[in-house]
mmCIF file with all atom_site columns, C-alpha atoms in Angstrom:
data_model
loop_
_atom_site.group_PDB
_atom_site.id
_atom_site.type_symbol
_atom_site.label_atom_id
_atom_site.label_alt_id
_atom_site.label_comp_id
_atom_site.label_asym_id
_atom_site.label_entity_id
_atom_site.label_seq_id
_atom_site.pdbx_PDB_ins_code
_atom_site.Cartn_x
_atom_site.Cartn_y
_atom_site.Cartn_z
_atom_site.occupancy
_atom_site.B_iso_or_equiv
_atom_site.pdbx_formal_charge
_atom_site.auth_seq_id
_atom_site.auth_comp_id
_atom_site.auth_asym_id
_atom_site.auth_atom_id
_atom_site.pdbx_PDB_model_num
ATOM 1   C CA . UNK F 1 1   ? 106.109 115.120 74.390  1.00 0.00 ? 1   UNK F CA 1
ATOM 2   C CA . UNK F 1 2   ? 105.918 111.368 74.836  1.00 0.00 ? 2   UNK F CA 1
ATOM 3   C CA . UNK F 1 3   ? 102.269 111.206 75.886  1.00 0.00 ? 3   UNK F CA 1
ATOM 4   C CA . UNK F 1 4   ? 103.108 110.491 79.518  1.00 0.00 ? 4   UNK F CA 1
ATOM 5   C CA . UNK F 1 5   ? 102.746 113.282 82.039  1.00 0.00 ? 5   UNK F CA 1
ATOM 6   C CA . UNK F 1 6   ? 103.870 113.420 85.644  1.00 0.00 ? 6   UNK F CA 1
ATOM 7   C CA . UNK F 1 7   ? 102.963 115.787 88.425  1.00 0.00 ? 7   UNK F CA 1
ATOM 8   C CA . UNK F 1 8   ? 104.414 117.375 90.339  1.00 0.00 ? 8   UNK F CA 1
ATOM 9   C CA . UNK F 1 9   ? 107.687 117.975 88.506  1.00 0.00 ? 9   UNK F CA 1
ATOM 10  C CA . UNK F 1 10  ? 109.460 118.892 91.737  1.00 0.00 ? 10  UNK F CA 1
ATOM 11  C CA . UNK F 1 11  ? 108.640 117.920 95.305  1.00 0.00 ? 11  UNK F CA 1
ATOM 12  C CA . UNK F 1 12  ? 110.320 118.741 98.578  1.00 0.00 ? 12  UNK F CA 1
ATOM 13  C CA . UNK F 1 13  ? 109.003 116.879 101.639 1.00 0.00 ? 13  UNK F CA 1
ATOM 14  C CA . UNK F 1 14  ? 109.908 116.212 105.208 1.00 0.00 ? 14  UNK F CA 1
ATOM 15  C CA . UNK F 1 15  ? 110.361 112.686 106.517 1.00 0.00 ? 15  UNK F CA 1
ATOM 16  C CA . UNK F 1 16  ? 107.014 112.789 108.295 1.00 0.00 ? 16  UNK F CA 1
ATOM 17  C CA . UNK F 1 17  ? 104.983 114.060 105.356 1.00 0.00 ? 17  UNK F CA 1
ATOM 18  C CA . UNK F 1 18  ? 102.639 112.065 103.148 1.00 0.00 ? 18  UNK F CA 1
ATOM 19  C CA . UNK F 1 19  ? 102.529 112.948 99.460  1.00 0.00 ? 19  UNK F CA 1
ATOM 20  C CA . UNK F 1 20  ? 101.555 111.346 96.164  1.00 0.00 ? 20  UNK F CA 1
ATOM 21  C CA . UNK F 1 21  ? 103.126 111.378 92.730  1.00 0.00 ? 21  UNK F CA 1
ATOM 22  C CA . UNK F 1 22  ? 100.806 111.131 89.776  1.00 0.00 ? 22  UNK F CA 1
ATOM 23  C CA . UNK F 1 23  ? 101.383 109.733 86.274  1.00 0.00 ? 23  UNK F CA 1
ATOM 24  C CA . UNK F 1 24  ? 98.953  109.779 83.375  1.00 0.00 ? 24  UNK F CA 1
ATOM 25  C CA . UNK F 1 25  ? 99.393  108.330 79.936  1.00 0.00 ? 25  UNK F CA 1
ATOM 26  C CA . UNK F 1 26  ? 97.404  109.257 76.866  1.00 0.00 ? 26  UNK F CA 1
ATOM 27  C CA . UNK F 1 27  ? 98.684  106.484 74.629  1.00 0.00 ? 27  UNK F CA 1
ATOM 28  C CA . UNK F 1 28  ? 96.089  103.786 75.267  1.00 0.00 ? 28  UNK F CA 1
ATOM 29  C CA . UNK F 1 29  ? 98.781  101.544 76.750  1.00 0.00 ? 29  UNK F CA 1
ATOM 30  C CA . UNK F 1 30  ? 98.071  98.596  79.037  1.00 0.00 ? 30  UNK F CA 1
ATOM 31  C CA . UNK F 1 31  ? 101.204 98.617  81.182  1.00 0.00 ? 31  UNK F CA 1
ATOM 32  C CA . UNK F 1 32  ? 102.655 101.249 83.459  1.00 0.00 ? 32  UNK F CA 1
ATOM 33  C CA . UNK F 1 33  ? 105.842 101.424 85.482  1.00 0.00 ? 33  UNK F CA 1
ATOM 34  C CA . UNK F 1 34  ? 107.545 103.297 88.277  1.00 0.00 ? 34  UNK F CA 1
ATOM 35  C CA . UNK F 1 35  ? 111.348 103.720 88.233  1.00 0.00 ? 35  UNK F CA 1
ATOM 36  C CA . UNK F 1 36  ? 113.734 105.377 90.675  1.00 0.00 ? 36  UNK F CA 1
ATOM 37  C CA . UNK F 1 37  ? 116.858 107.087 89.335  1.00 0.00 ? 37  UNK F CA 1
ATOM 38  C CA . UNK F 1 38  ? 119.484 108.052 91.848  1.00 0.00 ? 38  UNK F CA 1
ATOM 39  C CA . UNK F 1 39  ? 122.795 109.716 90.974  1.00 0.00 ? 39  UNK F CA 1
ATOM 40  C CA . UNK F 1 40  ? 125.402 107.340 89.511  1.00 0.00 ? 40  UNK F CA 1
ATOM 41  C CA . UNK F 1 41  ? 123.078 104.293 89.749  1.00 0.00 ? 41  UNK F CA 1
ATOM 42  C CA . UNK F 1 42  ? 121.192 102.411 87.052  1.00 0.00 ? 42  UNK F CA 1
ATOM 43  C CA . UNK F 1 43  ? 117.468 103.020 86.820  1.00 0.00 ? 43  UNK F CA 1
ATOM 44  C CA . UNK F 1 44  ? 115.769 100.889 89.440  1.00 0.00 ? 44  UNK F CA 1
ATOM 45  C CA . UNK F 1 45  ? 112.483 99.337  88.459  1.00 0.00 ? 45  UNK F CA 1
ATOM 46  C CA . UNK F 1 46  ? 110.110 99.680  91.364  1.00 0.00 ? 46  UNK F CA 1
ATOM 47  C CA . UNK F 1 47  ? 106.654 98.534  90.219  1.00 0.00 ? 47  UNK F CA 1
ATOM 48  C CA . UNK F 1 48  ? 105.011 97.192  87.060  1.00 0.00 ? 48  UNK F CA 1
ATOM 49  C CA . UNK F 1 49  ? 101.247 97.206  86.440  1.00 0.00 ? 49  UNK F CA 1
ATOM 50  C CA . UNK F 1 50  ? 99.603  95.405  83.521  1.00 0.00 ? 50  UNK F CA 1
ATOM 51  C CA . UNK F 1 51  ? 95.927  95.963  83.006  1.00 0.00 ? 51  UNK F CA 1
ATOM 52  C CA . UNK F 1 52  ? 95.737  97.583  86.421  1.00 0.00 ? 52  UNK F CA 1
ATOM 53  C CA . UNK F 1 53  ? 97.194  94.569  88.206  1.00 0.00 ? 53  UNK F CA 1
ATOM 54  C CA . UNK F 1 54  ? 100.599 94.633  89.822  1.00 0.00 ? 54  UNK F CA 1
ATOM 55  C CA . UNK F 1 55  ? 102.850 92.135  88.061  1.00 0.00 ? 55  UNK F CA 1
ATOM 56  C CA . UNK F 1 56  ? 106.240 93.134  89.456  1.00 0.00 ? 56  UNK F CA 1
ATOM 57  C CA . UNK F 1 57  ? 107.412 94.475  92.711  1.00 0.00 ? 57  UNK F CA 1
ATOM 58  C CA . UNK F 1 58  ? 111.126 94.758  93.067  1.00 0.00 ? 58  UNK F CA 1
ATOM 59  C CA . UNK F 1 59  ? 111.400 94.518  96.901  1.00 0.00 ? 59  UNK F CA 1
ATOM 60  C CA . UNK F 1 60  ? 110.487 98.143  97.344  1.00 0.00 ? 60  UNK F CA 1
ATOM 61  C CA . UNK F 1 61  ? 110.121 99.378  100.937 1.00 0.00 ? 61  UNK F CA 1
ATOM 62  C CA . UNK F 1 62  ? 106.546 99.660  102.147 1.00 0.00 ? 62  UNK F CA 1
ATOM 63  C CA . UNK F 1 63  ? 106.906 103.442 102.561 1.00 0.00 ? 63  UNK F CA 1
ATOM 64  C CA . UNK F 1 64  ? 106.309 103.489 98.796  1.00 0.00 ? 64  UNK F CA 1
ATOM 65  C CA . UNK F 1 65  ? 102.774 102.379 97.919  1.00 0.00 ? 65  UNK F CA 1
ATOM 66  C CA . UNK F 1 66  ? 101.621 102.294 94.302  1.00 0.00 ? 66  UNK F CA 1
ATOM 67  C CA . UNK F 1 67  ? 98.072  102.587 93.054  1.00 0.00 ? 67  UNK F CA 1
ATOM 68  C CA . UNK F 1 68  ? 96.671  101.948 89.635  1.00 0.00 ? 68  UNK F CA 1
ATOM 69  C CA . UNK F 1 69  ? 92.975  102.876 89.507  1.00 0.00 ? 69  UNK F CA 1
ATOM 70  C CA . UNK F 1 70  ? 92.767  102.448 85.737  1.00 0.00 ? 70  UNK F CA 1
ATOM 71  C CA . UNK F 1 71  ? 94.991  101.820 82.746  1.00 0.00 ? 71  UNK F CA 1
ATOM 72  C CA . UNK F 1 72  ? 95.670  105.495 82.227  1.00 0.00 ? 72  UNK F CA 1
ATOM 73  C CA . UNK F 1 73  ? 96.647  106.547 85.746  1.00 0.00 ? 73  UNK F CA 1
ATOM 74  C CA . UNK F 1 74  ? 99.340  105.503 88.133  1.00 0.00 ? 74  UNK F CA 1
ATOM 75  C CA . UNK F 1 75  ? 100.082 106.907 91.558  1.00 0.00 ? 75  UNK F CA 1
ATOM 76  C CA . UNK F 1 76  ? 102.950 106.453 93.998  1.00 0.00 ? 76  UNK F CA 1
ATOM 77  C CA . UNK F 1 77  ? 101.998 107.282 97.518  1.00 0.00 ? 77  UNK F CA 1
ATOM 78  C CA . UNK F 1 78  ? 104.842 108.277 99.793  1.00 0.00 ? 78  UNK F CA 1
ATOM 79  C CA . UNK F 1 79  ? 105.029 108.303 103.575 1.00 0.00 ? 79  UNK F CA 1
ATOM 80  C CA . UNK F 1 80  ? 107.734 108.508 106.194 1.00 0.00 ? 80  UNK F CA 1
ATOM 81  C CA . UNK F 1 81  ? 110.454 108.670 103.585 1.00 0.00 ? 81  UNK F CA 1
ATOM 82  C CA . UNK F 1 82  ? 114.182 108.838 104.256 1.00 0.00 ? 82  UNK F CA 1
ATOM 83  C CA . UNK F 1 83  ? 116.734 111.281 102.828 1.00 0.00 ? 83  UNK F CA 1
ATOM 84  C CA . UNK F 1 84  ? 118.169 108.444 100.689 1.00 0.00 ? 84  UNK F CA 1
ATOM 85  C CA . UNK F 1 85  ? 114.856 108.259 98.861  1.00 0.00 ? 85  UNK F CA 1
ATOM 86  C CA . UNK F 1 86  ? 115.649 111.604 97.289  1.00 0.00 ? 86  UNK F CA 1
ATOM 87  C CA . UNK F 1 87  ? 115.835 110.873 93.528  1.00 0.00 ? 87  UNK F CA 1
ATOM 88  C CA . UNK F 1 88  ? 114.147 111.343 90.175  1.00 0.00 ? 88  UNK F CA 1
ATOM 89  C CA . UNK F 1 89  ? 111.079 109.190 90.000  1.00 0.00 ? 89  UNK F CA 1
ATOM 90  C CA . UNK F 1 90  ? 110.150 108.256 86.466  1.00 0.00 ? 90  UNK F CA 1
ATOM 91  C CA . UNK F 1 91  ? 106.872 106.807 85.208  1.00 0.00 ? 91  UNK F CA 1
ATOM 92  C CA . UNK F 1 92  ? 106.662 104.941 81.905  1.00 0.00 ? 92  UNK F CA 1
ATOM 93  C CA . UNK F 1 93  ? 104.049 103.085 79.933  1.00 0.00 ? 93  UNK F CA 1
ATOM 94  C CA . UNK F 1 94  ? 104.106 100.461 77.200  1.00 0.00 ? 94  UNK F CA 1
ATOM 95  C CA . UNK F 1 95  ? 101.586 98.669  75.039  1.00 0.00 ? 95  UNK F CA 1
ATOM 96  C CA . UNK F 1 96  ? 102.162 95.454  77.031  1.00 0.00 ? 96  UNK F CA 1
ATOM 97  C CA . UNK F 1 97  ? 104.868 93.954  79.216  1.00 0.00 ? 97  UNK F CA 1
ATOM 98  C CA . UNK F 1 98  ? 105.950 91.106  76.993  1.00 0.00 ? 98  UNK F CA 1
ATOM 99  C CA . UNK F 1 99  ? 109.475 90.822  75.530  1.00 0.00 ? 99  UNK F CA 1
ATOM 100 C CA . UNK F 1 100 ? 110.470 94.330  76.475  1.00 0.00 ? 100 UNK F CA 1
ATOM 101 C CA . UNK F 1 101 ? 107.916 96.498  74.641  1.00 0.00 ? 101 UNK F CA 1
ATOM 102 C CA . UNK F 1 102 ? 109.148 99.975  73.936  1.00 0.00 ? 102 UNK F CA 1
ATOM 103 C CA . UNK F 1 103 ? 108.535 102.143 76.960  1.00 0.00 ? 103 UNK F CA 1
ATOM 104 C CA . UNK F 1 104 ? 107.444 105.774 76.848  1.00 0.00 ? 104 UNK F CA 1
ATOM 105 C CA . UNK F 1 105 ? 108.688 107.873 79.784  1.00 0.00 ? 105 UNK F CA 1
ATOM 106 C CA . UNK F 1 106 ? 107.294 110.884 81.521  1.00 0.00 ? 106 UNK F CA 1
ATOM 107 C CA . UNK F 1 107 ? 109.555 113.796 82.448  1.00 0.00 ? 107 UNK F CA 1
ATOM 108 C CA . UNK F 1 108 ? 109.942 112.628 86.048  1.00 0.00 ? 108 UNK F CA 1
ATOM 109 C CA . UNK F 1 109 ? 109.340 114.041 89.473  1.00 0.00 ? 109 UNK F CA 1
ATOM 110 C CA . UNK F 1 110 ? 112.458 115.290 91.244  1.00 0.00 ? 110 UNK F CA 1
ATOM 111 C CA . UNK F 1 111 ? 111.903 114.413 94.906  1.00 0.00 ? 111 UNK F CA 1
ATOM 112 C CA . UNK F 1 112 ? 113.937 115.788 97.745  1.00 0.00 ? 112 UNK F CA 1
ATOM 113 C CA . UNK F 1 113 ? 113.447 114.402 101.245 1.00 0.00 ? 113 UNK F CA 1
ATOM 114 C CA . UNK F 1 114 ? 114.690 116.646 104.005 1.00 0.00 ? 114 UNK F CA 1
ATOM 115 C CA . UNK V 2 1   ? 120.157 92.547  88.914  1.00 0.00 ? 1   UNK V CA 1
ATOM 116 C CA . UNK V 2 2   ? 121.840 94.651  86.303  1.00 0.00 ? 2   UNK V CA 1
ATOM 117 C CA . UNK V 2 3   ? 121.666 93.197  82.871  1.00 0.00 ? 3   UNK V CA 1
ATOM 118 C CA . UNK V 2 4   ? 123.115 95.785  80.521  1.00 0.00 ? 4   UNK V CA 1
ATOM 119 C CA . UNK V 2 5   ? 126.302 97.704  81.158  1.00 0.00 ? 5   UNK V CA 1
ATOM 120 C CA . UNK V 2 6   ? 127.434 100.585 78.990  1.00 0.00 ? 6   UNK V CA 1
ATOM 121 C CA . UNK V 2 7   ? 130.949 101.549 78.153  1.00 0.00 ? 7   UNK V CA 1
ATOM 122 C CA . UNK V 2 8   ? 132.470 104.091 78.376  1.00 0.00 ? 8   UNK V CA 1
ATOM 123 C CA . UNK V 2 9   ? 130.805 105.812 81.338  1.00 0.00 ? 9   UNK V CA 1
ATOM 124 C CA . UNK V 2 10  ? 131.542 109.184 79.854  1.00 0.00 ? 10  UNK V CA 1
ATOM 125 C CA . UNK V 2 11  ? 132.561 110.420 76.404  1.00 0.00 ? 11  UNK V CA 1
ATOM 126 C CA . UNK V 2 12  ? 133.499 113.909 75.226  1.00 0.00 ? 12  UNK V CA 1
ATOM 127 C CA . UNK V 2 13  ? 133.806 114.747 71.549  1.00 0.00 ? 13  UNK V CA 1
ATOM 128 C CA . UNK V 2 14  ? 133.668 117.704 69.135  1.00 0.00 ? 14  UNK V CA 1
ATOM 129 C CA . UNK V 2 15  ? 130.736 118.481 66.903  1.00 0.00 ? 15  UNK V CA 1
ATOM 130 C CA . UNK V 2 16  ? 130.987 116.540 63.644  1.00 0.00 ? 16  UNK V CA 1
ATOM 131 C CA . UNK V 2 17  ? 132.783 113.611 65.162  1.00 0.00 ? 17  UNK V CA 1
ATOM 132 C CA . UNK V 2 18  ? 131.291 110.142 65.573  1.00 0.00 ? 18  UNK V CA 1
ATOM 133 C CA . UNK V 2 19  ? 130.388 108.799 69.022  1.00 0.00 ? 19  UNK V CA 1
ATOM 134 C CA . UNK V 2 20  ? 130.415 105.059 69.773  1.00 0.00 ? 20  UNK V CA 1
ATOM 135 C CA . UNK V 2 21  ? 128.937 103.516 72.890  1.00 0.00 ? 21  UNK V CA 1
ATOM 136 C CA . UNK V 2 22  ? 129.001 99.924  73.828  1.00 0.00 ? 22  UNK V CA 1
ATOM 137 C CA . UNK V 2 23  ? 126.697 97.708  75.870  1.00 0.00 ? 23  UNK V CA 1
ATOM 138 C CA . UNK V 2 24  ? 127.342 94.310  77.246  1.00 0.00 ? 24  UNK V CA 1
ATOM 139 C CA . UNK V 2 25  ? 124.706 92.012  78.746  1.00 0.00 ? 25  UNK V CA 1
ATOM 140 C CA . UNK V 2 26  ? 124.713 88.746  80.600  1.00 0.00 ? 26  UNK V CA 1
ATOM 141 C CA . UNK V 2 27  ? 121.788 86.510  79.587  1.00 0.00 ? 27  UNK V CA 1
ATOM 142 C CA . UNK V 2 28  ? 120.147 85.682  76.309  1.00 0.00 ? 28  UNK V CA 1
ATOM 143 C CA . UNK V 2 29  ? 117.800 88.318  74.937  1.00 0.00 ? 29  UNK V CA 1
ATOM 144 C CA . UNK V 2 30  ? 114.889 88.701  72.555  1.00 0.00 ? 30  UNK V CA 1
ATOM 145 C CA . UNK V 2 31  ? 115.721 92.245  71.781  1.00 0.00 ? 31  UNK V CA 1
ATOM 146 C CA . UNK V 2 32  ? 117.867 95.158  73.000  1.00 0.00 ? 32  UNK V CA 1
ATOM 147 C CA . UNK V 2 33  ? 116.789 98.749  73.113  1.00 0.00 ? 33  UNK V CA 1
ATOM 148 C CA . UNK V 2 34  ? 118.678 102.021 73.328  1.00 0.00 ? 34  UNK V CA 1
ATOM 149 C CA . UNK V 2 35  ? 117.322 105.048 75.116  1.00 0.00 ? 35  UNK V CA 1
ATOM 150 C CA . UNK V 2 36  ? 118.495 108.660 75.531  1.00 0.00 ? 36  UNK V CA 1
ATOM 151 C CA . UNK V 2 37  ? 117.990 110.916 78.501  1.00 0.00 ? 37  UNK V CA 1
ATOM 152 C CA . UNK V 2 38  ? 118.568 114.646 78.626  1.00 0.00 ? 38  UNK V CA 1
ATOM 153 C CA . UNK V 2 39  ? 119.693 115.907 81.968  1.00 0.00 ? 39  UNK V CA 1
ATOM 154 C CA . UNK V 2 40  ? 116.988 115.504 84.639  1.00 0.00 ? 40  UNK V CA 1
ATOM 155 C CA . UNK V 2 41  ? 114.307 114.429 82.099  1.00 0.00 ? 41  UNK V CA 1
ATOM 156 C CA . UNK V 2 42  ? 112.622 111.220 81.129  1.00 0.00 ? 42  UNK V CA 1
ATOM 157 C CA . UNK V 2 43  ? 114.086 108.643 78.775  1.00 0.00 ? 43  UNK V CA 1
ATOM 158 C CA . UNK V 2 44  ? 113.310 108.622 75.084  1.00 0.00 ? 44  UNK V CA 1
ATOM 159 C CA . UNK V 2 45  ? 113.329 105.441 73.055  1.00 0.00 ? 45  UNK V CA 1
ATOM 160 C CA . UNK V 2 46  ? 115.820 105.558 70.191  1.00 0.00 ? 46  UNK V CA 1
ATOM 161 C CA . UNK V 2 47  ? 115.902 102.188 68.574  1.00 0.00 ? 47  UNK V CA 1
ATOM 162 C CA . UNK V 2 48  ? 115.179 98.467  69.126  1.00 0.00 ? 48  UNK V CA 1
ATOM 163 C CA . UNK V 2 49  ? 117.174 95.677  67.619  1.00 0.00 ? 49  UNK V CA 1
ATOM 164 C CA . UNK V 2 50  ? 115.906 92.109  67.690  1.00 0.00 ? 50  UNK V CA 1
ATOM 165 C CA . UNK V 2 51  ? 118.071 89.093  68.498  1.00 0.00 ? 51  UNK V CA 1
ATOM 166 C CA . UNK V 2 52  ? 117.989 87.928  64.902  1.00 0.00 ? 52  UNK V CA 1
ATOM 167 C CA . UNK V 2 53  ? 119.207 91.270  63.568  1.00 0.00 ? 53  UNK V CA 1
ATOM 168 C CA . UNK V 2 54  ? 122.853 92.278  63.324  1.00 0.00 ? 54  UNK V CA 1
ATOM 169 C CA . UNK V 2 55  ? 122.572 95.882  62.376  1.00 0.00 ? 55  UNK V CA 1
ATOM 170 C CA . UNK V 2 56  ? 119.928 98.571  62.253  1.00 0.00 ? 56  UNK V CA 1
ATOM 171 C CA . UNK V 2 57  ? 119.891 102.187 61.215  1.00 0.00 ? 57  UNK V CA 1
ATOM 172 C CA . UNK V 2 58  ? 117.769 105.162 62.148  1.00 0.00 ? 58  UNK V CA 1
ATOM 173 C CA . UNK V 2 59  ? 118.830 108.531 60.746  1.00 0.00 ? 59  UNK V CA 1
ATOM 174 C CA . UNK V 2 60  ? 122.307 109.224 62.200  1.00 0.00 ? 60  UNK V CA 1
ATOM 175 C CA . UNK V 2 61  ? 122.067 106.228 64.527  1.00 0.00 ? 61  UNK V CA 1
ATOM 176 C CA . UNK V 2 62  ? 123.551 102.832 63.780  1.00 0.00 ? 62  UNK V CA 1
ATOM 177 C CA . UNK V 2 63  ? 123.129 99.926  66.193  1.00 0.00 ? 63  UNK V CA 1
ATOM 178 C CA . UNK V 2 64  ? 124.896 96.615  65.951  1.00 0.00 ? 64  UNK V CA 1
ATOM 179 C CA . UNK V 2 65  ? 124.227 93.483  67.925  1.00 0.00 ? 65  UNK V CA 1
ATOM 180 C CA . UNK V 2 66  ? 126.538 90.542  68.456  1.00 0.00 ? 66  UNK V CA 1
ATOM 181 C CA . UNK V 2 67  ? 124.702 87.847  70.340  1.00 0.00 ? 67  UNK V CA 1
ATOM 182 C CA . UNK V 2 68  ? 127.767 85.579  70.426  1.00 0.00 ? 68  UNK V CA 1
ATOM 183 C CA . UNK V 2 69  ? 129.637 88.239  72.388  1.00 0.00 ? 69  UNK V CA 1
ATOM 184 C CA . UNK V 2 70  ? 126.504 89.477  74.191  1.00 0.00 ? 70  UNK V CA 1
ATOM 185 C CA . UNK V 2 71  ? 127.219 93.032  73.161  1.00 0.00 ? 71  UNK V CA 1
ATOM 186 C CA . UNK V 2 72  ? 125.711 95.908  71.226  1.00 0.00 ? 72  UNK V CA 1
ATOM 187 C CA . UNK V 2 73  ? 127.044 99.214  70.066  1.00 0.00 ? 73  UNK V CA 1
ATOM 188 C CA . UNK V 2 74  ? 125.374 102.510 69.297  1.00 0.00 ? 74  UNK V CA 1
ATOM 189 C CA . UNK V 2 75  ? 127.072 104.786 66.808  1.00 0.00 ? 75  UNK V CA 1
ATOM 190 C CA . UNK V 2 76  ? 126.052 108.400 66.379  1.00 0.00 ? 76  UNK V CA 1
ATOM 191 C CA . UNK V 2 77  ? 127.490 109.910 63.257  1.00 0.00 ? 77  UNK V CA 1
ATOM 192 C CA . UNK V 2 78  ? 128.231 113.586 62.661  1.00 0.00 ? 78  UNK V CA 1
ATOM 193 C CA . UNK V 2 79  ? 127.381 114.465 66.210  1.00 0.00 ? 79  UNK V CA 1
ATOM 194 C CA . UNK V 2 80  ? 125.761 117.703 67.195  1.00 0.00 ? 80  UNK V CA 1
ATOM 195 C CA . UNK V 2 81  ? 125.729 119.648 70.474  1.00 0.00 ? 81  UNK V CA 1
ATOM 196 C CA . UNK V 2 82  ? 122.099 118.645 70.807  1.00 0.00 ? 82  UNK V CA 1
ATOM 197 C CA . UNK V 2 83  ? 123.232 115.002 71.057  1.00 0.00 ? 83  UNK V CA 1
ATOM 198 C CA . UNK V 2 84  ? 124.612 115.752 74.500  1.00 0.00 ? 84  UNK V CA 1
ATOM 199 C CA . UNK V 2 85  ? 122.727 113.396 76.819  1.00 0.00 ? 85  UNK V CA 1
ATOM 200 C CA . UNK V 2 86  ? 123.023 110.053 78.607  1.00 0.00 ? 86  UNK V CA 1
ATOM 201 C CA . UNK V 2 87  ? 122.473 106.921 76.594  1.00 0.00 ? 87  UNK V CA 1
ATOM 202 C CA . UNK V 2 88  ? 121.203 103.650 78.040  1.00 0.00 ? 88  UNK V CA 1
ATOM 203 C CA . UNK V 2 89  ? 120.836 100.145 76.739  1.00 0.00 ? 89  UNK V CA 1
ATOM 204 C CA . UNK V 2 90  ? 118.001 98.008  78.066  1.00 0.00 ? 90  UNK V CA 1
ATOM 205 C CA . UNK V 2 91  ? 117.129 94.381  77.910  1.00 0.00 ? 91  UNK V CA 1
ATOM 206 C CA . UNK V 2 92  ? 114.330 92.400  79.501  1.00 0.00 ? 92  UNK V CA 1
ATOM 207 C CA . UNK V 2 93  ? 114.438 90.736  82.883  1.00 0.00 ? 93  UNK V CA 1
ATOM 208 C CA . UNK V 2 94  ? 114.296 87.006  83.067  1.00 0.00 ? 94  UNK V CA 1
ATOM 209 C CA . UNK V 2 95  ? 110.519 86.954  83.460  1.00 0.00 ? 95  UNK V CA 1
ATOM 210 C CA . UNK V 2 96  ? 110.223 89.088  80.355  1.00 0.00 ? 96  UNK V CA 1
ATOM 211 C CA . UNK V 2 97  ? 108.000 91.514  82.133  1.00 0.00 ? 97  UNK V CA 1
ATOM 212 C CA . UNK V 2 98  ? 110.166 94.594  82.399  1.00 0.00 ? 98  UNK V CA 1
ATOM 213 C CA . UNK V 2 99  ? 113.216 96.333  81.103  1.00 0.00 ? 99  UNK V CA 1
ATOM 214 C CA . UNK V 2 100 ? 116.524 96.384  82.912  1.00 0.00 ? 100 UNK V CA 1
ATOM 215 C CA . UNK V 2 101 ? 118.704 99.390  82.200  1.00 0.00 ? 101 UNK V CA 1
ATOM 216 C CA . UNK V 2 102 ? 122.430 99.861  82.493  1.00 0.00 ? 102 UNK V CA 1
ATOM 217 C CA . UNK V 2 103 ? 124.167 102.850 84.153  1.00 0.00 ? 103 UNK V CA 1
ATOM 218 C CA . UNK V 2 104 ? 124.460 104.674 80.883  1.00 0.00 ? 104 UNK V CA 1
ATOM 219 C CA . UNK V 2 105 ? 127.094 106.503 78.909  1.00 0.00 ? 105 UNK V CA 1
ATOM 220 C CA . UNK V 2 106 ? 127.170 110.294 79.346  1.00 0.00 ? 106 UNK V CA 1
ATOM 221 C CA . UNK V 2 107 ? 127.963 111.984 75.988  1.00 0.00 ? 107 UNK V CA 1
ATOM 222 C CA . UNK V 2 108 ? 129.155 115.569 75.818  1.00 0.00 ? 108 UNK V CA 1
ATOM 223 C CA . UNK V 2 109 ? 129.367 117.153 72.346  1.00 0.00 ? 109 UNK V CA 1
ATOM 224 C CA . UNK V 2 110 ? 131.010 120.531 72.313  1.00 0.00 ? 110 UNK V CA 1
ATOM 225 C CA . UNK V 2 111 ? 130.770 123.026 69.452  1.00 0.00 ? 111 UNK V CA 1
#
């Protein structure tokens, strides 16, 4: 266990549904991340939060909406997704965001969009 | 944009053999990290090597860094079936705010 948990582990949703992914870290870290991992592609950084403020947004479509209510929790709200959004969504945390601090990953949520 | 790129994409070896994976990157770095991912799971940090270091060891892992060639290698000695996983190198983006991962090397170790 890395100290980062994600729920749900698996999610199947239709294109008109609204769902949320949850991430929680128990490490006292100040930075949290969302990544998307699709087959045969590098991990794609989606969002970075440092001290609950968004510091990086890699041109992610607006159908993905992050929320960071406190330094321990991170959500990814999903609505009107497309089948190509099916992927493994990974959450990670680190002490800070400077100079590539070691990141601790959760187990991921396997998302399937029908 | 992708910073690190691993080579080979896939590697199959027998238990007990050594496995070597390479990573090339494009811009100057402060450090380089290697991560491991078991199928469908999250990534686990293995080792970090700083730009002023040339070699680092951790158990059966040996990492080298050649900043003049912008490359790093990960050597796993005396491999085990449990080493079967994907291995990624990661460096920071230009802003220094996040890690950029390569596509990874998929290692299969058969017993």
